[in-house]
Amino acid sequence: MYAITIPEPGGPEALVWGEVDDPVAGEGEVLVDVVATAVNRADILQRQGFYDPPPGTSPYPGLECSGRVAQVGPGVSGWAVGDEVCALLSGGGYAEKVAVPAGQLLPVPEGITVDRAAALPEVVCTVWSNVFMVAHLRPGETFLVHGGSSGIGTMAVQLAKAVGAKVAVTAGTREKLERCAELGADILINYREQDFVAELREATDGKGADVILDNMGAKYLDRNVQALAVNGRLVIIGMQGGVKGELNIGALLAKRAAVTATTLRARPVEEKAAIVAAVREHVWPLVSGGHVRPVIDREIPMPDAAEAHRVVEDSSHIGKVLLVTPS
């Protein structure tokens, strides 16, 4: 098969479409013929040499994919050759084939084409596990997501609205904020021109956000704590703004608030399977019913993955950028 390899870390040009050995479905795994995958920030970090795949997993980038079952490994039931699926991966999505633990497979939802389903697994599992399983966002609460026009942001807006929350977003352009509003965002904050703490307080009568989903890390840590409501929950899932910040414990105590940091890629297979099962139970009916949809900026042929990485690094996109395998 062919896959995107990274012979040496570097810029987008480090991504090489080349011939590699085919994977095989092992015990408890399913082999998928990949139709499409999606570009995530973790792929860029891996390309740069800063985020190696977990031991024992595929060396190729790609944390999600969609396609069709090509082989069912020993000990697997409930899946058959030819099933249209999408999957949460630890790596290997930038390839024509990938072996996936069966617990990380999802059926392609009704109303979604198999290629567009590649935009779902990573963002849906990230949002559901952090916003709902960790932070326990409830109807009527205020939810802030930074980077509201990103793949994670566009999904977070839709899911939070679906459960009856009031949604605030930050983004850097009017176009991106308008797109967030179309998805249901109630409070629109241009982080280049506005202070999100002040804007959020004004929009909530001084209360702040009950739940914040943050991809910036250190840069936003202090202001995120300021923006939290009493009993608020801050969940950090990225480090785009640095890894070391100062935490005002006094402010946290005064608000009886919580700060949690999580990753998804390195979790044990059993934990990922539990998240995927929760997504299938709670989110898939919303997708099949048309209440939640993947937001896709563009589809690019997988051999041109370098172009896709440039788009994502420039942050010029809204939603997800997909890579489609050659037909």
Coordinates of C-alpha atoms in Angstrom, one line a residue:
M1 CA 0.0 0.0 0.0
Y2 CA 0.9 3.7 -0.1
A3 CA 1.1 5.9 3.0
I4 CA 2.4 9.3 4.0
T5 CA 5.8 8.8 5.7
I6 CA 8.1 11.2 7.5
P7 CA 11.7 10.2 6.7
E8 CA 13.0 13.3 8.6
P9 CA 11.1 15.8 10.7
G10 CA 10.5 19.2 9.2
G11 CA 8.1 21.4 7.4
P12 CA 5.2 20.3 5.2
E13 CA 7.7 19.1 2.6
A14 CA 8.8 16.4 5.0
L15 CA 5.6 14.4 4.2
V16 CA 6.4 11.8 1.6
W17 CA 3.8 9.6 -0.2
G18 CA 5.5 6.2 -0.6
E19 CA 5.0 2.5 -0.8
V20 CA 5.1 0.6 2.6
D21 CA 4.1 -2.8 3.9
D22 CA 0.4 -3.5 4.3
P23 CA -0.9 -3.8 7.9
V24 CA -2.7 -6.9 9.1
A25 CA -5.6 -7.1 11.5
G26 CA -4.4 -8.7 14.7
E27 CA -6.4 -10.0 17.6
G28 CA -9.3 -7.8 18.3
E29 CA -8.6 -5.6 15.3
V30 CA -10.3 -4.7 12.0
L31 CA -8.4 -3.8 8.8
V32 CA -10.0 -0.7 7.1
D33 CA -9.5 0.4 3.5
V34 CA -9.2 4.1 4.0
V35 CA -11.3 6.4 2.0
A36 CA -10.4 9.6 3.8
T37 CA -8.6 11.0 6.9
A38 CA -8.4 14.5 8.5
V39 CA -5.6 16.8 9.5
N40 CA -5.2 17.5 13.2
R41 CA -2.8 19.6 15.1
A42 CA -1.2 16.5 16.5
D43 CA -0.2 15.4 12.9
I44 CA 1.6 18.7 12.5
L45 CA 3.5 18.2 15.8
Q46 CA 4.4 14.6 14.7
R47 CA 5.7 15.9 11.4
Q48 CA 7.9 18.4 13.2
G49 CA 9.3 15.7 15.4
F50 CA 7.6 16.8 18.7
Y51 CA 4.9 14.1 19.1
D52 CA 5.8 10.5 18.5
P53 CA 3.1 7.9 18.1
P54 CA 2.5 5.7 21.2
P55 CA 4.7 2.6 21.3
G56 CA 3.4 -0.2 19.2
T57 CA 1.1 1.9 17.0
S58 CA 1.4 2.9 13.3
P59 CA 4.3 5.3 12.6
Y60 CA 2.3 7.2 10.0
P61 CA 0.2 10.3 11.0
G62 CA -3.5 10.4 11.1
L63 CA -5.7 10.2 14.2
E64 CA -9.0 9.3 12.4
C65 CA -10.2 7.8 9.2
S66 CA -13.2 6.6 7.3
G67 CA -13.5 3.7 4.9
R68 CA -14.7 0.1 4.5
V69 CA -13.9 -3.0 6.4
A70 CA -11.4 -5.1 4.5
Q71 CA -10.6 -7.8 7.0
V72 CA -12.0 -8.8 10.4
G73 CA -9.3 -10.1 12.8
P74 CA -9.6 -12.9 15.4
G75 CA -11.9 -12.3 18.3
V76 CA -13.9 -9.6 16.6
S77 CA -17.7 -9.7 16.3
G78 CA -20.3 -7.2 15.1
W79 CA -18.4 -6.1 12.0
A80 CA -18.2 -7.6 8.5
V81 CA -16.2 -7.1 5.3
G82 CA -17.7 -4.2 3.4
D83 CA -19.1 -2.3 6.3
E84 CA -18.8 1.5 6.0
V85 CA -17.0 2.8 9.1
C86 CA -15.1 5.6 10.7
A87 CA -12.5 5.2 13.4
L88 CA -10.5 6.8 16.2
L89 CA -6.8 6.0 15.7
S90 CA -3.6 6.4 17.5
G91 CA -1.9 6.9 14.1
G92 CA -1.9 5.5 10.6
G93 CA -4.8 7.4 9.0
Y94 CA -2.6 8.9 6.3
A95 CA -2.5 5.6 4.4
E96 CA -4.5 3.3 2.1
K97 CA -5.1 0.8 4.9
V98 CA -5.0 0.9 8.7
A99 CA -5.6 -1.7 11.4
V100 CA -7.9 -0.5 14.1
P101 CA -8.9 -1.9 17.5
A102 CA -12.6 -3.0 17.1
G103 CA -13.7 -0.9 20.0
Q104 CA -12.6 2.3 18.2
L105 CA -14.8 1.7 15.2
L106 CA -18.1 3.5 14.5
P107 CA -20.6 3.0 11.7
V108 CA -20.9 5.8 9.2
P109 CA -23.9 7.8 10.5
E110 CA -27.1 7.9 8.4
G111 CA -27.0 10.9 6.1
I112 CA -23.2 11.3 6.1
T113 CA -21.1 10.1 3.1
V114 CA -18.2 7.8 3.8
D115 CA -15.6 10.4 2.9
R116 CA -17.1 13.1 5.1
A117 CA -17.4 10.7 8.0
A118 CA -13.6 11.1 8.4
A119 CA -14.2 14.5 9.9
L120 CA -16.0 13.1 12.9
P121 CA -14.2 10.6 15.1
E122 CA -11.4 12.7 16.6
V123 CA -13.4 15.9 17.2
V124 CA -16.5 14.1 18.5
C125 CA -14.5 11.9 20.9
T126 CA -12.5 14.9 22.1
V127 CA -15.5 17.1 22.7
W128 CA -17.7 14.5 24.2
S129 CA -15.1 13.1 26.5
N130 CA -13.9 16.5 27.8
V131 CA -17.0 18.7 27.8
F132 CA -19.5 16.1 28.9
M133 CA -17.7 13.1 30.5
V134 CA -15.1 15.3 32.3
A135 CA -16.6 18.7 32.7
H136 CA -20.3 17.6 32.8
L137 CA -21.7 20.5 30.9
R138 CA -25.4 20.8 31.7
P139 CA -28.4 22.4 30.1
G140 CA -28.6 26.1 30.9
E141 CA -24.9 26.5 31.7
T142 CA -22.6 28.8 29.8
F143 CA -19.9 27.1 27.7
L144 CA -16.8 28.9 26.2
V145 CA -14.7 27.2 23.5
H146 CA -11.6 28.9 22.2
G147 CA -11.0 28.6 18.5
G148 CA -14.7 28.2 17.8
S149 CA -14.1 27.9 14.0
S150 CA -11.7 25.0 14.3
G151 CA -12.7 21.4 13.8
I152 CA -13.0 20.9 17.5
G153 CA -14.7 24.3 18.0
T154 CA -17.3 23.8 15.3
M155 CA -18.3 20.4 16.8
A156 CA -18.2 21.8 20.4
V157 CA -20.6 24.6 19.5
Q158 CA -23.1 22.2 18.0
L159 CA -23.0 19.6 20.8
A160 CA -23.2 22.2 23.5
K161 CA -26.2 23.8 21.8
A162 CA -27.8 20.4 21.4
V163 CA -27.9 19.9 25.1
G164 CA -29.2 23.3 25.8
A165 CA -26.2 25.3 26.9
K166 CA -25.4 28.9 26.1
V167 CA -22.3 29.0 23.9
A168 CA -19.5 31.5 23.7
V169 CA -16.7 31.3 21.2
T170 CA -13.4 33.1 20.4
A171 CA -12.1 33.4 16.9
G172 CA -9.8 35.8 15.0
T173 CA -12.0 37.1 12.1
R174 CA -15.5 38.3 11.4
E175 CA -16.0 35.5 8.9
K176 CA -15.1 32.8 11.4
L177 CA -17.4 34.3 14.1
E178 CA -20.2 34.5 11.6
R179 CA -19.8 30.8 10.8
C180 CA -19.9 30.0 14.5
A181 CA -23.1 32.0 14.9
E182 CA -24.6 30.0 12.0
L183 CA -23.8 26.8 14.1
G184 CA -25.6 28.3 17.1
A185 CA -23.0 30.3 19.1
D186 CA -24.6 33.0 21.2
I187 CA -21.6 35.1 22.3
L188 CA -19.0 36.0 19.6
I189 CA -15.6 37.3 20.7
N190 CA -12.9 38.4 18.4
Y191 CA -9.7 37.6 20.4
R192 CA -7.7 40.0 18.2
E193 CA -9.8 43.0 19.2
Q194 CA -11.6 42.1 22.4
D195 CA -10.8 40.8 25.9
F196 CA -12.7 37.5 26.2
V197 CA -12.8 37.8 30.0
A198 CA -14.5 41.2 29.9
E199 CA -16.8 40.3 27.0
L200 CA -17.9 37.0 28.7
R201 CA -18.6 38.8 32.0
E202 CA -20.7 41.4 30.3
A203 CA -22.7 38.8 28.4
T204 CA -23.4 36.7 31.5
D205 CA -24.1 39.5 34.0
G206 CA -20.8 39.0 35.6
K207 CA -21.1 35.3 36.2
G208 CA -18.6 33.9 33.6
A209 CA -18.4 30.5 32.0
D210 CA -19.4 27.2 33.7
V211 CA -17.2 25.2 31.4
I212 CA -14.2 26.3 29.2
L213 CA -12.6 24.1 26.6
D214 CA -9.1 25.5 25.9
N215 CA -6.5 24.6 23.3
M216 CA -4.0 27.4 24.2
G217 CA -2.6 26.2 27.5
A218 CA -0.2 28.5 29.3
K219 CA -1.0 31.8 27.4
Y220 CA -4.7 31.7 28.5
L221 CA -4.4 30.0 31.9
D222 CA -4.7 33.0 34.1
R223 CA -7.5 34.7 32.0
N224 CA -9.4 31.4 31.8
V225 CA -9.5 31.2 35.6
Q226 CA -10.7 34.8 35.7
A227 CA -13.4 33.9 33.2
L228 CA -14.7 30.9 35.1
A229 CA -18.0 31.1 37.1
V230 CA -18.3 29.8 40.6
N231 CA -18.0 26.0 40.5
G232 CA -16.6 26.4 36.9
R233 CA -14.6 23.7 35.1
L234 CA -11.6 24.5 32.8
V235 CA -10.5 21.7 30.6
I236 CA -7.2 22.1 28.7
I237 CA -6.6 20.0 25.6
G238 CA -3.8 21.9 23.8
M239 CA -0.6 23.8 24.3
Q240 CA -0.6 26.2 21.3
G241 CA 0.1 29.0 23.7
G242 CA 2.9 27.4 25.7
V243 CA 3.3 24.7 28.3
K244 CA 4.2 26.6 31.5
G245 CA 1.8 29.1 33.1
E246 CA 1.2 30.6 36.5
L247 CA -2.0 29.4 38.3
N248 CA -3.6 31.7 40.8
I249 CA -4.7 29.1 43.4
G250 CA -6.4 31.7 45.5
A251 CA -8.7 32.7 42.6
L252 CA -9.4 29.0 42.0
L253 CA -10.3 28.4 45.6
A254 CA -12.5 31.4 45.8
K255 CA -14.5 30.1 42.9
R256 CA -14.4 26.4 44.0
A257 CA -13.3 25.8 40.4
A258 CA -11.4 23.0 38.8
V259 CA -8.7 22.8 36.1
T260 CA -8.2 19.5 34.2
A261 CA -5.8 18.7 31.4
T262 CA -6.3 15.7 29.1
T263 CA -5.0 14.0 26.0
L264 CA -6.8 11.4 23.9
R265 CA -4.1 9.7 21.7
A266 CA -2.1 7.9 24.4
R267 CA -5.1 6.6 26.4
P268 CA -5.4 2.9 26.8
V269 CA -7.5 1.0 24.3
E270 CA -10.1 0.3 26.9
E271 CA -10.6 4.0 27.7
K272 CA -10.8 4.9 24.1
A273 CA -13.4 2.1 23.6
A274 CA -15.5 3.5 26.4
I275 CA -15.4 7.0 24.9
V276 CA -16.3 5.6 21.4
A277 CA -19.2 3.7 23.0
A278 CA -20.5 6.8 24.7
V279 CA -20.2 8.8 21.4
R280 CA -22.2 6.1 19.6
E281 CA -24.9 6.2 22.2
H282 CA -25.2 9.9 22.7
V283 CA -23.9 11.7 19.7
W284 CA -24.6 9.4 16.7
P285 CA -28.4 9.9 17.0
L286 CA -27.8 13.7 16.8
V287 CA -25.7 13.3 13.7
S288 CA -28.1 10.9 12.0
G289 CA -31.0 13.2 12.9
G290 CA -29.3 16.2 11.3
H291 CA -28.8 18.1 14.5
V292 CA -25.0 17.9 14.4
R293 CA -22.9 17.9 11.2
P294 CA -19.2 17.8 10.4
V295 CA -17.9 21.2 9.1
I296 CA -15.5 20.6 6.3
D297 CA -13.4 23.3 4.7
R298 CA -12.0 21.3 1.8
E299 CA -10.9 17.9 0.6
I300 CA -7.4 17.4 -0.7
P301 CA -5.8 14.3 -2.3
M302 CA -3.8 12.4 0.3
P303 CA -0.5 12.5 -1.7
D304 CA -0.8 16.3 -1.4
A305 CA -0.8 16.2 2.4
A306 CA 1.8 18.9 2.5
E307 CA -0.7 21.4 1.0
A308 CA -3.3 20.4 3.7
H309 CA -0.7 20.9 6.5
R310 CA 0.0 24.4 5.1
V311 CA -3.7 25.3 5.2
V312 CA -4.1 24.1 8.8
E313 CA -0.9 25.8 10.0
D314 CA -2.0 29.1 8.4
S315 CA -5.4 28.8 10.3
S316 CA -7.1 29.9 7.2
H317 CA -9.7 27.1 7.3
I318 CA -13.0 26.7 9.1
G319 CA -13.8 23.2 10.4
K320 CA -11.9 20.2 9.1
V321 CA -9.5 19.7 6.2
L322 CA -9.8 16.2 4.8
L323 CA -7.3 14.0 2.9
V324 CA -8.8 11.6 0.4
T325 CA -7.1 8.5 -0.9
P326 CA -6.6 8.3 -4.6
S327 CA -9.3 6.3 -6.4

